[in-house]
Amino acid sequence: MTDSRTGRCQCKAVDYEFTGLPRTVHACHCSECQKRSGSAFGLTMVVGKDSFVLNGKLTTYVRVSDSGQRVTAYFCPMCGSPIYGELERFPDIVAIRPGTLDDTSWFKPERHIWTSSAQNWFEFPEGCEGLPKGRW
Ligand SMILES: [Zn+2]
Ligand SMILES: [Zn+2]
């Protein structure tokens, strides 16, 4: 039994694999994550780039964050599924979008960030760590 985990986009044109456990998993309620996910919040699973293998071609979208760093989003050009993001300041990690994992049963966000812009119907899990803004 290996500790590798796999995921893929909605149309299955792109898949990936990584080994080991993620360094962190968080839910981000900032307005950018709401836009890019089309949902109430974005999930981010931070994994070392050296353990991440991608098969297939992705399209990129680059934006500049509030703190002035470039954030690159990688998504499937066929179905639009967001697969991962990269942060200019942390070149050795990838921020996988864990909704694309084949098995989503084993992880849970460790903290919620940008809680100040969370949608007002969202109820934070009891005892979860929350930050009103970001931490990158
Ligand atoms: Zn796809
Ligand atoms: Zn965010």
mmCIF file of N, CA and C and ligand atoms in Angstrom:
data_model
loop_
_atom_site.group_PDB
_atom_site.id
_atom_site.type_symbol
_atom_site.label_atom_id
_atom_site.label_comp_id
_atom_site.label_asym_id
_atom_site.label_seq_id
_atom_site.Cartn_x
_atom_site.Cartn_y
_atom_site.Cartn_z
ATOM 1 N N MET A 1 0.848 -1.199 0.000
ATOM 2 C CA MET A 1 0.000 0.000 0.000
ATOM 3 C C MET A 1 0.883 1.249 0.000
ATOM 4 N N THR A 2 0.678 2.105 -0.962
ATOM 5 C CA THR A 2 1.468 3.337 -1.017
ATOM 6 C C THR A 2 0.653 4.467 -0.392
ATOM 7 N N ASP A 3 1.317 5.572 -0.144
ATOM 8 C CA ASP A 3 0.584 6.709 0.392
ATOM 9 C C ASP A 3 0.327 7.740 -0.696
ATOM 10 N N SER A 4 0.186 7.280 -1.943
ATOM 11 C CA SER A 4 -0.079 8.244 -3.001
ATOM 12 C C SER A 4 -1.580 8.485 -3.135
ATOM 13 N N ARG A 5 -1.919 9.710 -3.496
ATOM 14 C CA ARG A 5 -3.321 10.112 -3.634
ATOM 15 C C ARG A 5 -3.517 10.691 -5.015
ATOM 16 N N THR A 6 -4.667 10.422 -5.593
ATOM 17 C CA THR A 6 -4.909 10.830 -6.970
ATOM 18 C C THR A 6 -6.152 11.706 -7.066
ATOM 19 N N GLY A 7 -6.183 12.484 -8.144
ATOM 20 C CA GLY A 7 -7.347 13.316 -8.406
ATOM 21 C C GLY A 7 -7.445 13.607 -9.888
ATOM 22 N N ARG A 8 -8.563 14.173 -10.304
ATOM 23 C CA ARG A 8 -8.740 14.504 -11.719
ATOM 24 C C ARG A 8 -9.819 15.567 -11.863
ATOM 25 N N CYS A 9 -9.834 16.158 -13.081
ATOM 26 C CA CYS A 9 -10.838 17.188 -13.365
ATOM 27 C C CYS A 9 -12.168 16.510 -13.702
ATOM 28 N N GLN A 10 -13.169 17.330 -13.902
ATOM 29 C CA GLN A 10 -14.518 16.805 -14.135
ATOM 30 C C GLN A 10 -14.603 15.993 -15.431
ATOM 31 N N CYS A 11 -13.900 16.424 -16.501
ATOM 32 C CA CYS A 11 -13.998 15.707 -17.787
ATOM 33 C C CYS A 11 -12.942 14.606 -17.913
ATOM 34 N N LYS A 12 -12.050 14.495 -16.919
ATOM 35 C CA LYS A 12 -11.024 13.449 -16.846
ATOM 36 C C LYS A 12 -9.894 13.612 -17.859
ATOM 37 N N ALA A 13 -9.792 14.793 -18.503
ATOM 38 C CA ALA A 13 -8.679 15.021 -19.432
ATOM 39 C C ALA A 13 -7.364 15.189 -18.683
ATOM 40 N N VAL A 14 -7.442 15.607 -17.422
ATOM 41 C CA VAL A 14 -6.252 15.900 -16.626
ATOM 42 C C VAL A 14 -6.333 15.114 -15.325
ATOM 43 N N ASP A 15 -5.216 14.478 -14.953
ATOM 44 C CA ASP A 15 -5.195 13.862 -13.626
ATOM 45 C C ASP A 15 -3.860 14.137 -12.962
ATOM 46 N N TYR A 16 -3.789 13.860 -11.670
ATOM 47 C CA TYR A 16 -2.565 14.131 -10.912
ATOM 48 C C TYR A 16 -2.437 13.134 -9.775
ATOM 49 N N GLU A 17 -1.267 13.176 -9.181
ATOM 50 C CA GLU A 17 -0.962 12.277 -8.081
ATOM 51 C C GLU A 17 0.017 12.990 -7.160
ATOM 52 N N PHE A 18 -0.084 12.750 -5.872
ATOM 53 C CA PHE A 18 0.966 13.208 -4.968
ATOM 54 C C PHE A 18 1.146 12.180 -3.862
ATOM 55 N N THR A 19 2.308 12.238 -3.232
ATOM 56 C CA THR A 19 2.596 11.289 -2.158
ATOM 57 C C THR A 19 2.702 12.031 -0.831
ATOM 58 N N GLY A 20 2.438 11.330 0.221
ATOM 59 C CA GLY A 20 2.548 11.907 1.552
ATOM 60 C C GLY A 20 1.311 12.681 1.942
ATOM 61 N N LEU A 21 1.383 13.254 3.128
ATOM 62 C CA LEU A 21 0.239 14.019 3.624
ATOM 63 C C LEU A 21 0.418 15.491 3.292
ATOM 64 N N PRO A 22 -0.698 16.206 3.064
ATOM 65 C CA PRO A 22 -0.571 17.639 2.811
ATOM 66 C C PRO A 22 -0.011 18.366 4.038
ATOM 67 N N ARG A 23 0.661 19.497 3.787
ATOM 68 C CA ARG A 23 1.198 20.291 4.901
ATOM 69 C C ARG A 23 0.072 20.989 5.650
ATOM 70 N N THR A 24 -0.956 21.370 4.932
ATOM 71 C CA THR A 24 -2.105 22.013 5.566
ATOM 72 C C THR A 24 -3.297 21.967 4.610
ATOM 73 N N VAL A 25 -4.479 22.027 5.185
ATOM 74 C CA VAL A 25 -5.705 22.154 4.384
ATOM 75 C C VAL A 25 -6.519 23.277 5.016
ATOM 76 N N HIS A 26 -6.873 24.278 4.213
ATOM 77 C CA HIS A 26 -7.710 25.328 4.779
ATOM 78 C C HIS A 26 -8.844 25.717 3.836
ATOM 79 N N ALA A 27 -9.845 26.327 4.431
ATOM 80 C CA ALA A 27 -10.972 26.874 3.670
ATOM 81 C C ALA A 27 -10.799 28.382 3.653
ATOM 82 N N CYS A 28 -10.891 28.986 2.472
ATOM 83 C CA CYS A 28 -10.718 30.437 2.353
ATOM 84 C C CYS A 28 -12.028 31.061 1.882
ATOM 85 N N HIS A 29 -12.494 32.040 2.650
ATOM 86 C CA HIS A 29 -13.778 32.688 2.356
ATOM 87 C C HIS A 29 -13.585 34.042 1.692
ATOM 88 N N CYS A 30 -12.406 34.313 1.107
ATOM 89 C CA CYS A 30 -12.204 35.619 0.453
ATOM 90 C C CYS A 30 -13.015 35.674 -0.834
ATOM 91 N N SER A 31 -13.241 36.900 -1.321
ATOM 92 C CA SER A 31 -14.103 37.045 -2.497
ATOM 93 C C SER A 31 -13.451 36.441 -3.739
ATOM 94 N N GLU A 32 -12.109 36.426 -3.808
ATOM 95 C CA GLU A 32 -11.440 35.812 -4.972
ATOM 96 C C GLU A 32 -11.711 34.308 -5.011
ATOM 97 N N CYS A 33 -11.646 33.660 -3.857
ATOM 98 C CA CYS A 33 -11.906 32.216 -3.822
ATOM 99 C C CYS A 33 -13.377 31.922 -4.115
ATOM 100 N N GLN A 34 -14.247 32.826 -3.713
ATOM 101 C CA GLN A 34 -15.663 32.640 -4.047
ATOM 102 C C GLN A 34 -15.849 32.723 -5.564
ATOM 103 N N LYS A 35 -15.161 33.685 -6.195
ATOM 104 C CA LYS A 35 -15.248 33.814 -7.666
ATOM 105 C C LYS A 35 -14.669 32.591 -8.370
ATOM 106 N N ARG A 36 -13.440 32.234 -7.988
ATOM 107 C CA ARG A 36 -12.766 31.184 -8.763
ATOM 108 C C ARG A 36 -13.445 29.833 -8.598
ATOM 109 N N SER A 37 -14.130 29.637 -7.456
ATOM 110 C CA SER A 37 -14.771 28.347 -7.232
ATOM 111 C C SER A 37 -16.249 28.372 -7.611
ATOM 112 N N GLY A 38 -16.803 29.574 -7.768
ATOM 113 C CA GLY A 38 -18.237 29.673 -8.020
ATOM 114 C C GLY A 38 -19.045 29.188 -6.842
ATOM 115 N N SER A 39 -18.430 29.245 -5.656
ATOM 116 C CA SER A 39 -19.052 28.648 -4.481
ATOM 117 C C SER A 39 -18.888 29.580 -3.282
ATOM 118 N N ALA A 40 -19.212 29.092 -2.095
ATOM 119 C CA ALA A 40 -19.179 29.938 -0.907
ATOM 120 C C ALA A 40 -17.769 30.158 -0.383
ATOM 121 N N PHE A 41 -16.879 29.212 -0.645
ATOM 122 C CA PHE A 41 -15.486 29.332 -0.201
ATOM 123 C C PHE A 41 -14.630 28.410 -1.051
ATOM 124 N N GLY A 42 -13.323 28.643 -1.008
ATOM 125 C CA GLY A 42 -12.388 27.780 -1.719
ATOM 126 C C GLY A 42 -11.646 26.902 -0.737
ATOM 127 N N LEU A 43 -11.304 25.689 -1.167
ATOM 128 C CA LEU A 43 -10.496 24.796 -0.343
ATOM 129 C C LEU A 43 -9.089 24.729 -0.932
ATOM 130 N N THR A 44 -8.103 24.717 -0.057
ATOM 131 C CA THR A 44 -6.718 24.663 -0.486
ATOM 132 C C THR A 44 -6.000 23.578 0.292
ATOM 133 N N MET A 45 -5.300 22.717 -0.433
ATOM 134 C CA MET A 45 -4.511 21.652 0.179
ATOM 135 C C MET A 45 -3.075 21.864 -0.259
ATOM 136 N N VAL A 46 -2.209 22.189 0.693
ATOM 137 C CA VAL A 46 -0.829 22.544 0.365
ATOM 138 C C VAL A 46 0.049 21.299 0.372
ATOM 139 N N VAL A 47 0.723 21.079 -0.766
ATOM 140 C CA VAL A 47 1.545 19.890 -0.975
ATOM 141 C C VAL A 47 2.888 20.343 -1.555
ATOM 142 N N GLY A 48 3.967 19.674 -1.188
ATOM 143 C CA GLY A 48 5.276 19.993 -1.757
ATOM 144 C C GLY A 48 5.292 19.724 -3.254
ATOM 145 N N LYS A 49 5.854 20.663 -4.012
ATOM 146 C CA LYS A 49 5.846 20.517 -5.473
ATOM 147 C C LYS A 49 6.606 19.275 -5.911
ATOM 148 N N ASP A 50 7.629 18.890 -5.143
ATOM 149 C CA ASP A 50 8.433 17.730 -5.549
ATOM 150 C C ASP A 50 7.674 16.407 -5.423
ATOM 151 N N SER A 51 6.517 16.423 -4.729
ATOM 152 C CA SER A 51 5.758 15.171 -4.605
ATOM 153 C C SER A 51 4.540 15.154 -5.537
ATOM 154 N N PHE A 52 4.408 16.178 -6.378
ATOM 155 C CA PHE A 52 3.205 16.365 -7.187
ATOM 156 C C PHE A 52 3.508 16.052 -8.655
ATOM 157 N N VAL A 53 2.710 15.182 -9.264
ATOM 158 C CA VAL A 53 2.891 14.821 -10.676
ATOM 159 C C VAL A 53 1.579 15.060 -11.412
ATOM 160 N N LEU A 54 1.656 15.806 -12.494
ATOM 161 C CA LEU A 54 0.466 16.150 -13.264
ATOM 162 C C LEU A 54 0.514 15.478 -14.630
ATOM 163 N N ASN A 55 -0.606 14.945 -15.095
ATOM 164 C CA ASN A 55 -0.707 14.387 -16.443
ATOM 165 C C ASN A 55 -1.794 15.145 -17.190
ATOM 166 N N GLY A 56 -1.394 15.763 -18.297
ATOM 167 C CA GLY A 56 -2.378 16.516 -19.080
ATOM 168 C C GLY A 56 -2.007 17.983 -19.130
ATOM 169 N N LYS A 57 -2.718 18.727 -19.954
ATOM 170 C CA LYS A 57 -2.420 20.134 -20.168
ATOM 171 C C LYS A 57 -3.445 21.016 -19.462
ATOM 172 N N LEU A 58 -2.927 22.034 -18.757
ATOM 173 C CA LEU A 58 -3.811 22.960 -18.063
ATOM 174 C C LEU A 58 -3.648 24.364 -18.637
ATOM 175 N N THR A 59 -4.655 25.181 -18.431
ATOM 176 C CA THR A 59 -4.610 26.596 -18.789
ATOM 177 C C THR A 59 -4.373 27.383 -17.510
ATOM 178 N N THR A 60 -3.753 28.569 -17.639
ATOM 179 C CA THR A 60 -3.478 29.359 -16.438
ATOM 180 C C THR A 60 -4.185 30.708 -16.470
ATOM 181 N N TYR A 61 -4.445 31.188 -15.283
ATOM 182 C CA TYR A 61 -4.909 32.561 -15.092
ATOM 183 C C TYR A 61 -4.085 33.165 -13.961
ATOM 184 N N VAL A 62 -3.467 34.327 -14.225
ATOM 185 C CA VAL A 62 -2.604 34.955 -13.226
ATOM 186 C C VAL A 62 -3.276 36.215 -12.699
ATOM 187 N N ARG A 63 -3.311 36.334 -11.373
ATOM 188 C CA ARG A 63 -3.792 37.576 -10.797
ATOM 189 C C ARG A 63 -2.779 38.049 -9.761
ATOM 190 N N VAL A 64 -2.874 39.330 -9.385
ATOM 191 C CA VAL A 64 -1.998 39.870 -8.346
ATOM 192 C C VAL A 64 -2.839 40.039 -7.095
ATOM 193 N N SER A 65 -2.388 39.433 -5.995
ATOM 194 C CA SER A 65 -3.158 39.453 -4.757
ATOM 195 C C SER A 65 -3.036 40.809 -4.066
ATOM 196 N N ASP A 66 -3.831 41.016 -3.031
ATOM 197 C CA ASP A 66 -3.791 42.260 -2.255
ATOM 198 C C ASP A 66 -2.393 42.540 -1.727
ATOM 199 N N SER A 67 -1.651 41.479 -1.410
ATOM 200 C CA SER A 67 -0.310 41.682 -0.858
ATOM 201 C C SER A 67 0.729 41.841 -1.968
ATOM 202 N N GLY A 68 0.287 41.905 -3.232
ATOM 203 C CA GLY A 68 1.189 42.219 -4.333
ATOM 204 C C GLY A 68 1.889 41.031 -4.950
ATOM 205 N N GLN A 69 1.557 39.825 -4.555
ATOM 206 C CA GLN A 69 2.227 38.678 -5.163
ATOM 207 C C GLN A 69 1.349 38.040 -6.235
ATOM 208 N N ARG A 70 2.054 37.449 -7.199
ATOM 209 C CA ARG A 70 1.355 36.812 -8.305
ATOM 210 C C ARG A 70 0.832 35.447 -7.873
ATOM 211 N N VAL A 71 -0.429 35.202 -8.192
ATOM 212 C CA VAL A 71 -1.078 33.936 -7.878
ATOM 213 C C VAL A 71 -1.518 33.337 -9.213
ATOM 214 N N THR A 72 -1.048 32.136 -9.515
ATOM 215 C CA THR A 72 -1.392 31.498 -10.783
ATOM 216 C C THR A 72 -2.377 30.365 -10.534
ATOM 217 N N ALA A 73 -3.510 30.422 -11.198
ATOM 218 C CA ALA A 73 -4.510 29.361 -11.099
ATOM 219 C C ALA A 73 -4.379 28.454 -12.317
ATOM 220 N N TYR A 74 -4.351 27.146 -12.081
ATOM 221 C CA TYR A 74 -4.267 26.146 -13.155
ATOM 222 C C TYR A 74 -5.600 25.418 -13.236
ATOM 223 N N PHE A 75 -6.187 25.438 -14.422
ATOM 224 C CA PHE A 75 -7.485 24.784 -14.569
ATOM 225 C C PHE A 75 -7.576 24.060 -15.904
ATOM 226 N N CYS A 76 -8.512 23.119 -15.985
ATOM 227 C CA CYS A 76 -8.670 22.325 -17.203
ATOM 228 C C CYS A 76 -9.302 23.175 -18.302
ATOM 229 N N PRO A 77 -8.672 23.243 -19.494
ATOM 230 C CA PRO A 77 -9.240 24.053 -20.576
ATOM 231 C C PRO A 77 -10.528 23.462 -21.160
ATOM 232 N N MET A 78 -10.763 22.175 -20.904
ATOM 233 C CA MET A 78 -11.951 21.523 -21.454
ATOM 234 C C MET A 78 -13.169 21.759 -20.570
ATOM 235 N N CYS A 79 -13.041 21.447 -19.282
ATOM 236 C CA CYS A 79 -14.212 21.506 -18.406
ATOM 237 C C CYS A 79 -14.141 22.645 -17.386
ATOM 238 N N GLY A 80 -12.984 23.309 -17.277
ATOM 239 C CA GLY A 80 -12.863 24.451 -16.380
ATOM 240 C C GLY A 80 -12.622 24.122 -14.927
ATOM 241 N N SER A 81 -12.474 22.858 -14.592
ATOM 242 C CA SER A 81 -12.238 22.516 -13.178
ATOM 243 C C SER A 81 -10.931 23.136 -12.691
ATOM 244 N N PRO A 82 -10.952 23.832 -11.559
ATOM 245 C CA PRO A 82 -9.691 24.307 -10.983
ATOM 246 C C PRO A 82 -8.930 23.133 -10.375
ATOM 247 N N ILE A 83 -7.645 22.997 -10.715
ATOM 248 C CA ILE A 83 -6.866 21.855 -10.234
ATOM 249 C C ILE A 83 -5.902 22.262 -9.123
ATOM 250 N N TYR A 84 -5.145 23.343 -9.364
ATOM 251 C CA TYR A 84 -4.251 23.818 -8.299
ATOM 252 C C TYR A 84 -3.858 25.261 -8.558
ATOM 253 N N GLY A 85 -3.208 25.840 -7.553
ATOM 254 C CA GLY A 85 -2.700 27.198 -7.676
ATOM 255 C C GLY A 85 -1.244 27.234 -7.255
ATOM 256 N N GLU A 86 -0.545 28.285 -7.710
ATOM 257 C CA GLU A 86 0.841 28.500 -7.301
ATOM 258 C C GLU A 86 0.988 29.920 -6.803
ATOM 259 N N LEU A 87 1.816 30.070 -5.764
ATOM 260 C CA LEU A 87 2.078 31.385 -5.200
ATOM 261 C C LEU A 87 3.523 31.744 -5.470
ATOM 262 N N GLU A 88 3.716 32.942 -6.030
ATOM 263 C CA GLU A 88 5.063 33.393 -6.394
ATOM 264 C C GLU A 88 6.022 33.311 -5.202
ATOM 265 N N ARG A 89 5.538 33.635 -4.019
ATOM 266 C CA ARG A 89 6.418 33.723 -2.851
ATOM 267 C C ARG A 89 6.780 32.347 -2.292
ATOM 268 N N PHE A 90 6.027 31.326 -2.670
ATOM 269 C CA PHE A 90 6.283 29.966 -2.142
ATOM 270 C C PHE A 90 6.436 28.988 -3.304
ATOM 271 N N PRO A 91 7.557 29.095 -4.039
ATOM 272 C CA PRO A 91 7.693 28.322 -5.286
ATOM 273 C C PRO A 91 7.795 26.818 -5.082
ATOM 274 N N ASP A 92 8.007 26.364 -3.841
ATOM 275 C CA ASP A 92 8.197 24.919 -3.644
ATOM 276 C C ASP A 92 6.904 24.198 -3.262
ATOM 277 N N ILE A 93 5.771 24.895 -3.298
ATOM 278 C CA ILE A 93 4.508 24.228 -2.967
ATOM 279 C C ILE A 93 3.478 24.404 -4.086
ATOM 280 N N VAL A 94 2.513 23.509 -4.105
ATOM 281 C CA VAL A 94 1.331 23.693 -4.950
ATOM 282 C C VAL A 94 0.116 23.660 -4.024
ATOM 283 N N ALA A 95 -0.892 24.432 -4.385
ATOM 284 C CA ALA A 95 -2.123 24.522 -3.592
ATOM 285 C C ALA A 95 -3.222 23.790 -4.356
ATOM 286 N N ILE A 96 -3.345 22.505 -4.078
ATOM 287 C CA ILE A 96 -4.309 21.659 -4.798
ATOM 288 C C ILE A 96 -5.729 22.015 -4.367
ATOM 289 N N ARG A 97 -6.650 21.949 -5.323
ATOM 290 C CA ARG A 97 -8.074 22.144 -5.012
ATOM 291 C C ARG A 97 -8.658 20.779 -4.687
ATOM 292 N N PRO A 98 -8.850 20.480 -3.395
ATOM 293 C CA PRO A 98 -9.082 19.080 -3.000
ATOM 294 C C PRO A 98 -10.443 18.515 -3.390
ATOM 295 N N GLY A 99 -11.360 19.353 -3.878
ATOM 296 C CA GLY A 99 -12.602 18.792 -4.406
ATOM 297 C C GLY A 99 -12.365 17.929 -5.626
ATOM 298 N N THR A 100 -11.158 18.027 -6.238
ATOM 299 C CA THR A 100 -10.835 17.221 -7.418
ATOM 300 C C THR A 100 -10.218 15.868 -7.055
ATOM 301 N N LEU A 101 -9.996 15.609 -5.756
ATOM 302 C CA LEU A 101 -9.446 14.309 -5.362
ATOM 303 C C LEU A 101 -10.427 13.179 -5.680
ATOM 304 N N ASP A 102 -9.872 12.009 -6.022
ATOM 305 C CA ASP A 102 -10.735 10.849 -6.250
ATOM 306 C C ASP A 102 -11.404 10.409 -4.953
ATOM 307 N N ASP A 103 -10.668 10.533 -3.857
ATOM 308 C CA ASP A 103 -11.226 10.177 -2.544
ATOM 309 C C ASP A 103 -11.133 11.415 -1.659
ATOM 310 N N THR A 104 -12.269 11.989 -1.323
ATOM 311 C CA THR A 104 -12.273 13.217 -0.515
ATOM 312 C C THR A 104 -12.614 12.924 0.948
ATOM 313 N N SER A 105 -12.620 11.647 1.310
ATOM 314 C CA SER A 105 -13.149 11.293 2.633
ATOM 315 C C SER A 105 -12.153 11.488 3.772
ATOM 316 N N TRP A 106 -10.866 11.659 3.449
ATOM 317 C CA TRP A 106 -9.845 11.597 4.500
ATOM 318 C C TRP A 106 -9.401 12.957 5.012
ATOM 319 N N PHE A 107 -9.795 14.054 4.363
ATOM 320 C CA PHE A 107 -9.280 15.348 4.815
ATOM 321 C C PHE A 107 -10.408 16.229 5.338
ATOM 322 N N LYS A 108 -9.971 17.226 6.101
ATOM 323 C CA LYS A 108 -10.893 18.201 6.663
ATOM 324 C C LYS A 108 -10.112 19.506 6.821
ATOM 325 N N PRO A 109 -10.713 20.661 6.509
ATOM 326 C CA PRO A 109 -9.962 21.912 6.674
ATOM 327 C C PRO A 109 -9.530 22.105 8.128
ATOM 328 N N GLU A 110 -8.269 22.469 8.312
ATOM 329 C CA GLU A 110 -7.758 22.700 9.668
ATOM 330 C C GLU A 110 -8.136 24.079 10.167
ATOM 331 N N ARG A 111 -8.293 25.005 9.222
ATOM 332 C CA ARG A 111 -8.688 26.347 9.648
ATOM 333 C C ARG A 111 -9.469 27.036 8.527
ATOM 334 N N HIS A 112 -10.205 28.046 8.922
ATOM 335 C CA HIS A 112 -10.952 28.872 7.986
ATOM 336 C C HIS A 112 -10.331 30.261 8.000
ATOM 337 N N ILE A 113 -10.027 30.795 6.803
ATOM 338 C CA ILE A 113 -9.437 32.137 6.744
ATOM 339 C C ILE A 113 -10.357 33.072 5.957
ATOM 340 N N TRP A 114 -10.100 34.370 6.090
ATOM 341 C CA TRP A 114 -10.953 35.411 5.507
ATOM 342 C C TRP A 114 -12.408 35.218 5.954
ATOM 343 N N THR A 115 -12.560 34.879 7.236
ATOM 344 C CA THR A 115 -13.916 34.667 7.753
ATOM 345 C C THR A 115 -14.734 35.958 7.721
ATOM 346 N N SER A 116 -14.024 37.120 7.627
ATOM 347 C CA SER A 116 -14.739 38.402 7.599
ATOM 348 C C SER A 116 -15.579 38.557 6.330
ATOM 349 N N SER A 117 -15.239 37.822 5.253
ATOM 350 C CA SER A 117 -16.054 37.931 4.031
ATOM 351 C C SER A 117 -16.835 36.643 3.749
ATOM 352 N N ALA A 118 -16.984 35.794 4.761
ATOM 353 C CA ALA A 118 -17.779 34.575 4.579
ATOM 354 C C ALA A 118 -19.240 34.933 4.285
ATOM 355 N N GLN A 119 -19.893 34.110 3.512
ATOM 356 C CA GLN A 119 -21.316 34.339 3.249
ATOM 357 C C GLN A 119 -22.083 34.173 4.557
ATOM 358 N N ASN A 120 -23.091 35.049 4.729
ATOM 359 C CA ASN A 120 -23.638 35.188 6.082
ATOM 360 C C ASN A 120 -24.474 33.991 6.545
ATOM 361 N N TRP A 121 -24.772 33.053 5.656
ATOM 362 C CA TRP A 121 -25.503 31.860 6.085
ATOM 363 C C TRP A 121 -24.562 30.746 6.536
ATOM 364 N N PHE A 122 -23.234 30.948 6.307
ATOM 365 C CA PHE A 122 -22.303 29.867 6.605
ATOM 366 C C PHE A 122 -22.079 29.753 8.103
ATOM 367 N N GLU A 123 -22.199 28.562 8.642
ATOM 368 C CA GLU A 123 -21.941 28.336 10.068
ATOM 369 C C GLU A 123 -20.623 27.613 10.243
ATOM 370 N N PHE A 124 -19.714 28.239 10.953
ATOM 371 C CA PHE A 124 -18.391 27.638 11.157
ATOM 372 C C PHE A 124 -18.498 26.459 12.109
ATOM 373 N N PRO A 125 -17.770 25.380 11.800
ATOM 374 C CA PRO A 125 -17.796 24.219 12.682
ATOM 375 C C PRO A 125 -17.317 24.616 14.083
ATOM 376 N N GLU A 126 -17.938 24.039 15.078
ATOM 377 C CA GLU A 126 -17.585 24.395 16.446
ATOM 378 C C GLU A 126 -16.124 24.061 16.736
ATOM 379 N N GLY A 127 -15.435 24.984 17.358
ATOM 380 C CA GLY A 127 -14.050 24.745 17.750
ATOM 381 C C GLY A 127 -13.044 24.915 16.625
ATOM 382 N N CYS A 128 -13.475 25.272 15.400
ATOM 383 C CA CYS A 128 -12.515 25.411 14.303
ATOM 384 C C CYS A 128 -11.708 26.693 14.491
ATOM 385 N N GLU A 129 -10.491 26.670 13.948
ATOM 386 C CA GLU A 129 -9.667 27.867 13.984
ATOM 387 C C GLU A 129 -10.110 28.799 12.862
ATOM 388 N N GLY A 130 -10.352 30.045 13.184
ATOM 389 C CA GLY A 130 -10.776 31.009 12.168
ATOM 390 C C GLY A 130 -9.932 32.262 12.225
ATOM 391 N N LEU A 131 -9.634 32.811 11.049
ATOM 392 C CA LEU A 131 -8.894 34.067 10.991
ATOM 393 C C LEU A 131 -9.716 35.047 10.156
ATOM 394 N N PRO A 132 -9.910 36.277 10.641
ATOM 395 C CA PRO A 132 -10.725 37.225 9.890
ATOM 396 C C PRO A 132 -10.151 37.561 8.518
ATOM 397 N N LYS A 133 -8.793 37.446 8.376
ATOM 398 C CA LYS A 133 -8.170 37.707 7.084
ATOM 399 C C LYS A 133 -7.291 36.540 6.688
ATOM 400 N N GLY A 134 -6.366 36.796 5.747
ATOM 401 C CA GLY A 134 -5.541 35.709 5.233
ATOM 402 C C GLY A 134 -4.273 35.504 6.025
ATOM 403 N N ARG A 135 -3.457 34.595 5.577
ATOM 404 C CA ARG A 135 -2.222 34.317 6.279
ATOM 405 C C ARG A 135 -1.059 34.102 5.311
ATOM 406 N N TRP A 136 -1.258 34.198 4.032
ATOM 407 C CA TRP A 136 -0.148 33.956 3.104
ATOM 408 C C TRP A 136 0.882 35.052 3.203
HETATM 409 ZN ZN ZN B 1 -11.410 18.615 -17.550
HETATM 410 ZN ZN ZN B 2 -9.155 33.044 -0.819
#
